[in-house]
Short mmCIF file of C-alpha atoms in Angstrom, two decimals:
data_model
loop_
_atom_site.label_atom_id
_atom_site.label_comp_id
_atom_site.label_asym_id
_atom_site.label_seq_id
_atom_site.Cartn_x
_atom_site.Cartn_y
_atom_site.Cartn_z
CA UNK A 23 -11.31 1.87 -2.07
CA UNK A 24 -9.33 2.86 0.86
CA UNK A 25 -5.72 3.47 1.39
CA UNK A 26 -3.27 3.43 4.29
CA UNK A 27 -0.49 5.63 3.24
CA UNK A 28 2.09 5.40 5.63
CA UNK A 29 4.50 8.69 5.49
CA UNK A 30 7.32 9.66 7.58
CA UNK A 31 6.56 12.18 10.51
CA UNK A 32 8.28 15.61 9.90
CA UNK A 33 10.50 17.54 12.64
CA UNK A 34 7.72 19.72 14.46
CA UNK A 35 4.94 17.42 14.07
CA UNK A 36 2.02 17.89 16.63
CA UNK A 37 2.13 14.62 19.51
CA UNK A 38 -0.83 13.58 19.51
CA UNK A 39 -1.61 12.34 15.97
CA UNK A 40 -5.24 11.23 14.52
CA UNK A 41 -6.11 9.23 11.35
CA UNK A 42 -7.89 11.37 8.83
CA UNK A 43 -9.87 9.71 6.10
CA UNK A 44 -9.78 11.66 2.99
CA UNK A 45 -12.77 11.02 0.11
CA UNK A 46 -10.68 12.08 -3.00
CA UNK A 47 -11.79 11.53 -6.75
CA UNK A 48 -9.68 9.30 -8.95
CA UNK A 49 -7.62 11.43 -11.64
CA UNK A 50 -4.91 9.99 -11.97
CA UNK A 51 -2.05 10.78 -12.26
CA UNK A 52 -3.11 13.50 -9.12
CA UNK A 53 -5.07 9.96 -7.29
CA UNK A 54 -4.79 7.33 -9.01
CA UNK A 55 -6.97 4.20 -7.60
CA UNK A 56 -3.95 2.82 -5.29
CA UNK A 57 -4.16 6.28 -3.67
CA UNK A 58 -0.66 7.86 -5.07
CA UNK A 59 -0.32 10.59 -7.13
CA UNK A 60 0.99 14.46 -7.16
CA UNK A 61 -1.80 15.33 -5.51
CA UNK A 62 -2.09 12.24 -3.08
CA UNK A 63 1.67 13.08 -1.96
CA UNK A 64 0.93 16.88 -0.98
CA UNK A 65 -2.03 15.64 1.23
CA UNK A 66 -0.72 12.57 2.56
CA UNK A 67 3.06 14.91 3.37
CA UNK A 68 1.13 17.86 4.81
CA UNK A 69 -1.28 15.98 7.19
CA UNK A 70 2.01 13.66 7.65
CA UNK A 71 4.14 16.84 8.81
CA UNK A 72 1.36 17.48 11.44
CA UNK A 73 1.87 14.14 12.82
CA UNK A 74 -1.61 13.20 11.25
CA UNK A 75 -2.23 9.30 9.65
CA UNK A 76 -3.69 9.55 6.00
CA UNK A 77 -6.48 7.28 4.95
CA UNK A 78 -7.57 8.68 1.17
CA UNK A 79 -10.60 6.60 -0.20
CA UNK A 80 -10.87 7.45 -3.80
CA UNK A 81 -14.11 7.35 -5.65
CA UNK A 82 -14.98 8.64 -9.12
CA UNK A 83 -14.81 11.65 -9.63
CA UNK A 84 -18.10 13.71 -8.45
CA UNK A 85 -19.02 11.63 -6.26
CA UNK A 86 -16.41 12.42 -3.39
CA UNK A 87 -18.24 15.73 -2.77
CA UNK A 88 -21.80 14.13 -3.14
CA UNK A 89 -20.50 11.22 -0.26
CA UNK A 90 -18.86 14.28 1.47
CA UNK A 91 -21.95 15.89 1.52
CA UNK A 92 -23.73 12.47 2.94
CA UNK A 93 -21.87 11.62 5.35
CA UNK A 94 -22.35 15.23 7.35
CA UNK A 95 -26.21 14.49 6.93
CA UNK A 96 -25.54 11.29 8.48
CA UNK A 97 -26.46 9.16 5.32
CA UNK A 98 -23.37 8.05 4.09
CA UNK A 99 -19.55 6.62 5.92
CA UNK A 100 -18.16 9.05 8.17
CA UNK A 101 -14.90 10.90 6.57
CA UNK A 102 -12.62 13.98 7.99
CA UNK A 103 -12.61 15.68 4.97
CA UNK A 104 -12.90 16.21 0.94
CA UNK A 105 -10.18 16.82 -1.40
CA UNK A 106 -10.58 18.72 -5.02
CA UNK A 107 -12.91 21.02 -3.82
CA UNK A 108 -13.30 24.15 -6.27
CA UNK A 109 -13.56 27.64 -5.46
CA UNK A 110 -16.97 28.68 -5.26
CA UNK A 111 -18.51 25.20 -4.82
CA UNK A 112 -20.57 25.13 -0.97
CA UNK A 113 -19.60 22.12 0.77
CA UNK A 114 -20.29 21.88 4.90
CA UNK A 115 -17.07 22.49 6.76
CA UNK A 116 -13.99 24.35 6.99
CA UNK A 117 -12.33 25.02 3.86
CA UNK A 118 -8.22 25.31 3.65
CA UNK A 119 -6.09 27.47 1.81
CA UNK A 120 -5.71 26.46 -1.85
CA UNK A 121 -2.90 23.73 -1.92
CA UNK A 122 -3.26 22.71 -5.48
CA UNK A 123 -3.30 24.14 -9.18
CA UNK A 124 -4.40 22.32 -12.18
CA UNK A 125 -3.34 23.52 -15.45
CA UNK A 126 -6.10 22.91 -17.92
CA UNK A 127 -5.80 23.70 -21.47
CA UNK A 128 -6.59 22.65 -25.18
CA UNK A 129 -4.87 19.25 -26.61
CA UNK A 130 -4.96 18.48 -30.48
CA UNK A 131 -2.98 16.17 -32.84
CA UNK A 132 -0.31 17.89 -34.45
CA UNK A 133 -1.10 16.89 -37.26
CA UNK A 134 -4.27 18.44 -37.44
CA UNK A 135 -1.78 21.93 -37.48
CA UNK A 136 -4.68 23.48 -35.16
CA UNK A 137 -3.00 26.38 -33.27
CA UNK A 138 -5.32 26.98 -30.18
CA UNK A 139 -4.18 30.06 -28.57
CA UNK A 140 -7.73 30.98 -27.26
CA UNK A 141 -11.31 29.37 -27.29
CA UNK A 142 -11.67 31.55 -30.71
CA UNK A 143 -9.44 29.64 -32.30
CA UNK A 144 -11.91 26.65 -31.52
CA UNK A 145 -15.02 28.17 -33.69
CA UNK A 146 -16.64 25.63 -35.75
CA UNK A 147 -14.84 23.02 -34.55
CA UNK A 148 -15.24 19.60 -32.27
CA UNK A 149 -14.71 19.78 -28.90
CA UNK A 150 -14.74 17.75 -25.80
CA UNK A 151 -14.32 18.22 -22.03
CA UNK A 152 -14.76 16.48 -18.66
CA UNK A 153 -18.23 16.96 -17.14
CA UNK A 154 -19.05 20.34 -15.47
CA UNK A 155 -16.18 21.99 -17.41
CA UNK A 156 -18.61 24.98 -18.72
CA UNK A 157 -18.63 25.69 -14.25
CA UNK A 158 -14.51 25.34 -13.96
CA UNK A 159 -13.18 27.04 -17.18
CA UNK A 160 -13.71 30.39 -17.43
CA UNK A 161 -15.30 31.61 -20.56
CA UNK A 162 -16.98 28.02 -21.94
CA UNK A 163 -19.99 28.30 -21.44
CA UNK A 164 -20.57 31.39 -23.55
CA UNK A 165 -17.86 29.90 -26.50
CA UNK A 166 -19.89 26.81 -26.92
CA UNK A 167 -22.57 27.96 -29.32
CA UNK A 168 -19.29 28.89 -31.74
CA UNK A 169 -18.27 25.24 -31.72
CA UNK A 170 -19.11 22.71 -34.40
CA UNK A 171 -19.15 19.88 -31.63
CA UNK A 172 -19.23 20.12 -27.59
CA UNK A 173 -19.05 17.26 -25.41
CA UNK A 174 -18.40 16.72 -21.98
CA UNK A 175 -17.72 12.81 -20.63
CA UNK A 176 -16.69 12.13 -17.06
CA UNK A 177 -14.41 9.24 -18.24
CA UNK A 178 -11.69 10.93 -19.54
CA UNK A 179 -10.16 8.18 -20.99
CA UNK A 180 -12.55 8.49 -23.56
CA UNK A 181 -11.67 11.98 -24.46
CA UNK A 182 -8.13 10.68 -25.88
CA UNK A 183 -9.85 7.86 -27.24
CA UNK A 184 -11.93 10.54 -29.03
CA UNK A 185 -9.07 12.65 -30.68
CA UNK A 186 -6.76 9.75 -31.54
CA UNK A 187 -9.28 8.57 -33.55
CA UNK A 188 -9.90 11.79 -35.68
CA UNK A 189 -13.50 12.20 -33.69
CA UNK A 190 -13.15 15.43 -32.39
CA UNK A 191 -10.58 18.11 -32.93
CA UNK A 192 -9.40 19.04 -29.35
CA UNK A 193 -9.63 17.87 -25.99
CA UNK A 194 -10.30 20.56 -23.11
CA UNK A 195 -8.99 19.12 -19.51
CA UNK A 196 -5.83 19.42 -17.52
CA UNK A 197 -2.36 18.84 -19.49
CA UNK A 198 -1.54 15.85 -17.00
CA UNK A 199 -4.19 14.05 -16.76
CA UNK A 200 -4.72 14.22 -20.41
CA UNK A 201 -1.14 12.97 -20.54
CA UNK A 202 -1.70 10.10 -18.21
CA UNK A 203 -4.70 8.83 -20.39
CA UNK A 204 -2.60 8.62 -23.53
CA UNK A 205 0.23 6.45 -21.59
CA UNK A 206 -2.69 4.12 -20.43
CA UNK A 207 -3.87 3.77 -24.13
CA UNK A 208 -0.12 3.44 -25.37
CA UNK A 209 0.43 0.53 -22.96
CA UNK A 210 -2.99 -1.06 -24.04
CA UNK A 211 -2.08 -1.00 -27.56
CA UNK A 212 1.07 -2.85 -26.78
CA UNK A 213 -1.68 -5.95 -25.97
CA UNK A 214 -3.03 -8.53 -28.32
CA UNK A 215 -5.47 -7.04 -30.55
CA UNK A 216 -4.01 -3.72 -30.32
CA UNK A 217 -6.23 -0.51 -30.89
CA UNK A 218 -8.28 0.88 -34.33
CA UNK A 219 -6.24 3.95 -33.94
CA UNK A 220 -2.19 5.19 -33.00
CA UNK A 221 -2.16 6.63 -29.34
CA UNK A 222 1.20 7.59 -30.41
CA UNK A 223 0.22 10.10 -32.69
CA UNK A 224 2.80 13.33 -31.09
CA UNK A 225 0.16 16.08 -29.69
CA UNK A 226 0.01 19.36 -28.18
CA UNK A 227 -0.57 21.19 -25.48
CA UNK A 228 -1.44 24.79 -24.63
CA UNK A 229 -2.81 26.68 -21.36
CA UNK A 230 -5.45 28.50 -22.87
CA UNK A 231 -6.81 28.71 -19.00
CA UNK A 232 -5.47 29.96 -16.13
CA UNK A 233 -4.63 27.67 -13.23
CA UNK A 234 -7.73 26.58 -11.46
CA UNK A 235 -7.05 26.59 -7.71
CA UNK A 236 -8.18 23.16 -5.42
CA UNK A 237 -8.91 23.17 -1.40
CA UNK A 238 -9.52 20.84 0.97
CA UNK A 239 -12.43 21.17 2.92
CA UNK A 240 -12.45 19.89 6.77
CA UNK A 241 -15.22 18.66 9.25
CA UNK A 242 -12.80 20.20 11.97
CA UNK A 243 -11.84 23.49 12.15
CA UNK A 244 -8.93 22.73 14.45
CA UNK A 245 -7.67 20.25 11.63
CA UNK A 246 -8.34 22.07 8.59
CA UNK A 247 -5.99 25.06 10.36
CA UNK A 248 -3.61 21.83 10.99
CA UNK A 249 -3.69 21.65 7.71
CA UNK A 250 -2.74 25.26 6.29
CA UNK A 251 -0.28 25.89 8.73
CA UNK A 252 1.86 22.81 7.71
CA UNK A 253 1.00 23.17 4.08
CA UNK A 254 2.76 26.87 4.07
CA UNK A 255 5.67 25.10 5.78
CA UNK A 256 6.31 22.99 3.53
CA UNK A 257 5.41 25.27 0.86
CA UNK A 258 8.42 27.60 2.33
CA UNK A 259 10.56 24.96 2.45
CA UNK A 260 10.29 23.83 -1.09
CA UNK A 261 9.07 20.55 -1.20
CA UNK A 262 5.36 20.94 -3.02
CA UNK A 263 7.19 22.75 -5.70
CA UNK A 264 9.14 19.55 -5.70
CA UNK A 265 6.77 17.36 -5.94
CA UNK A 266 4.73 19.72 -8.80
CA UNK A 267 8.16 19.40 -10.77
CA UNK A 268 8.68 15.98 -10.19
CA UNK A 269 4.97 14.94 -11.50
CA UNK A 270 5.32 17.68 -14.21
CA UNK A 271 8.75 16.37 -15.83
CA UNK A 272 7.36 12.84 -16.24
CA UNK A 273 4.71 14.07 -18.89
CA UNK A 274 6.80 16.41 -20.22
CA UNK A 275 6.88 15.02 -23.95
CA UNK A 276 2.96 15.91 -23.55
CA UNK A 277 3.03 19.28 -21.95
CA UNK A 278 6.31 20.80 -22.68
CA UNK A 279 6.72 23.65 -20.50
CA UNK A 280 3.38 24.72 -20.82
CA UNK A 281 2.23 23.68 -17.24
CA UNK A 282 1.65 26.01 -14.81
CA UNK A 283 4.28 27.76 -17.15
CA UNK A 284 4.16 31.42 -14.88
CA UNK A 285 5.84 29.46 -12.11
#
């Protein structure tokens, strides 16, 4: 779908303005469908703070990059730019500064008392992760012949699904969207019929990983240096911390102060 987010103009901005259409993959709670988010509100302020219009049309996940990739070939719906784009990962453009962490990490039930301190601590156990994981989090790949289990599943709803019902024994993905998943599945089993298992079951959270960094990457090199310049301004002023703290404190009964706890 796409979304018109309309976002106040910041002192400074550039005069002439453009609309730039963002393909962005839906995780919430960094985009969620209706285009908000923590991450949808640091790319809709700093494009906003160069006097730039924000269109983000979120897709599933994966497939932003693979219509990115399109629509430079010609083949697909012309777009400015990509969001979530891994370091590493070759995608035709300009690529920005980093201008987002995620804080993966292990989640289990409490009351499994599994403390997961490493990936060692995960031998011989059951494990599952969102799809191309084993590529994002170092030192996967070579702990997966030590698990019992190892999945990966691009729906991540399913991964919570997973460990409330006692089907596998931790959940590798980012501490917020993990978080977000179990609300959704809370509020569902408020509904008639309710759910086989208790979403409510208290779980925990650990950084096991270190913070993967996310860019943006531009068709135009004149925009994706729009984009830097106002993202360090706003970075020196204080307001993505902001917004990271905001997002961060409403999952906090999830992730504690384990998320991105160095900063």
């Amino acid at each position: 779908m796409t979304t018109l987010l309309a976002v106040p103009i910041l002192t400074g901005a550039p005069a002439a303005a453009r609309p730039v259409t963002v393909l962005a993959p839906e995780l919430p709670p960094m985009m969620s469908a209706d285009g908000t988010g923590r991450e949808a509100s640091i790319i809709t302020e700093t494009l906003a703070a160069c006097g730039h219009e924000t269109h983000l049309k979120v897709v599933p996940f994966g497939r932003h990059w693979n219509d990115f990739r399109d629509s430079a070939q010609g083949t697909g719906q012309g777009v400015d730019a990509v969001s979530t784009v891994p370091e590493g990962m070759a995608l035709p453009g300009s690529r920005s500064a980093p201008y987002i962490l995620y804080q993966n990490g292990a989640s289990v039930l409490q009351s499994s008392g599994l403390k997961v301190q490493s990936l060692a601590d995960l031998a011989g156990k059951r494990v599952i992760t969102f799809a191309g994981a084993p590529d994002v989090l170092p030192g996967l790949r070579a702990a997966i012949p030590s698990f019992g289990d190892f999945r990966e599943r691009a729906d991540q709803m399913v991964h919570s699904n997973l460990l409330f019902a006692g089907r596998v024994d931790a959940v590798l993905a980012d501490g917020l969207i993990f978080a977000e998943y179990n609300r959704q599945l809370q509020e569902k089993a408020k509904s008639a019929g309710g759910l086989p298992f208790d979403p409510a079951q208290p779980v925990e959270f650990t950084a096991i990983f270190p913070p993967t960094a996310y860019s943006m990457v531009f068709r135009d090199e004149s925009l994706r240096a729009d984009f830097d310049r106002c993202f360090a301004e706003l970075k020196a002023k204080g307001r993505v911390d902001a917004i990271d703290r905001d997002w961060v404190a409403r999952y906090a009964a999830t992730v504690g102060d384990r998320y991105l706890p160095q900063r």
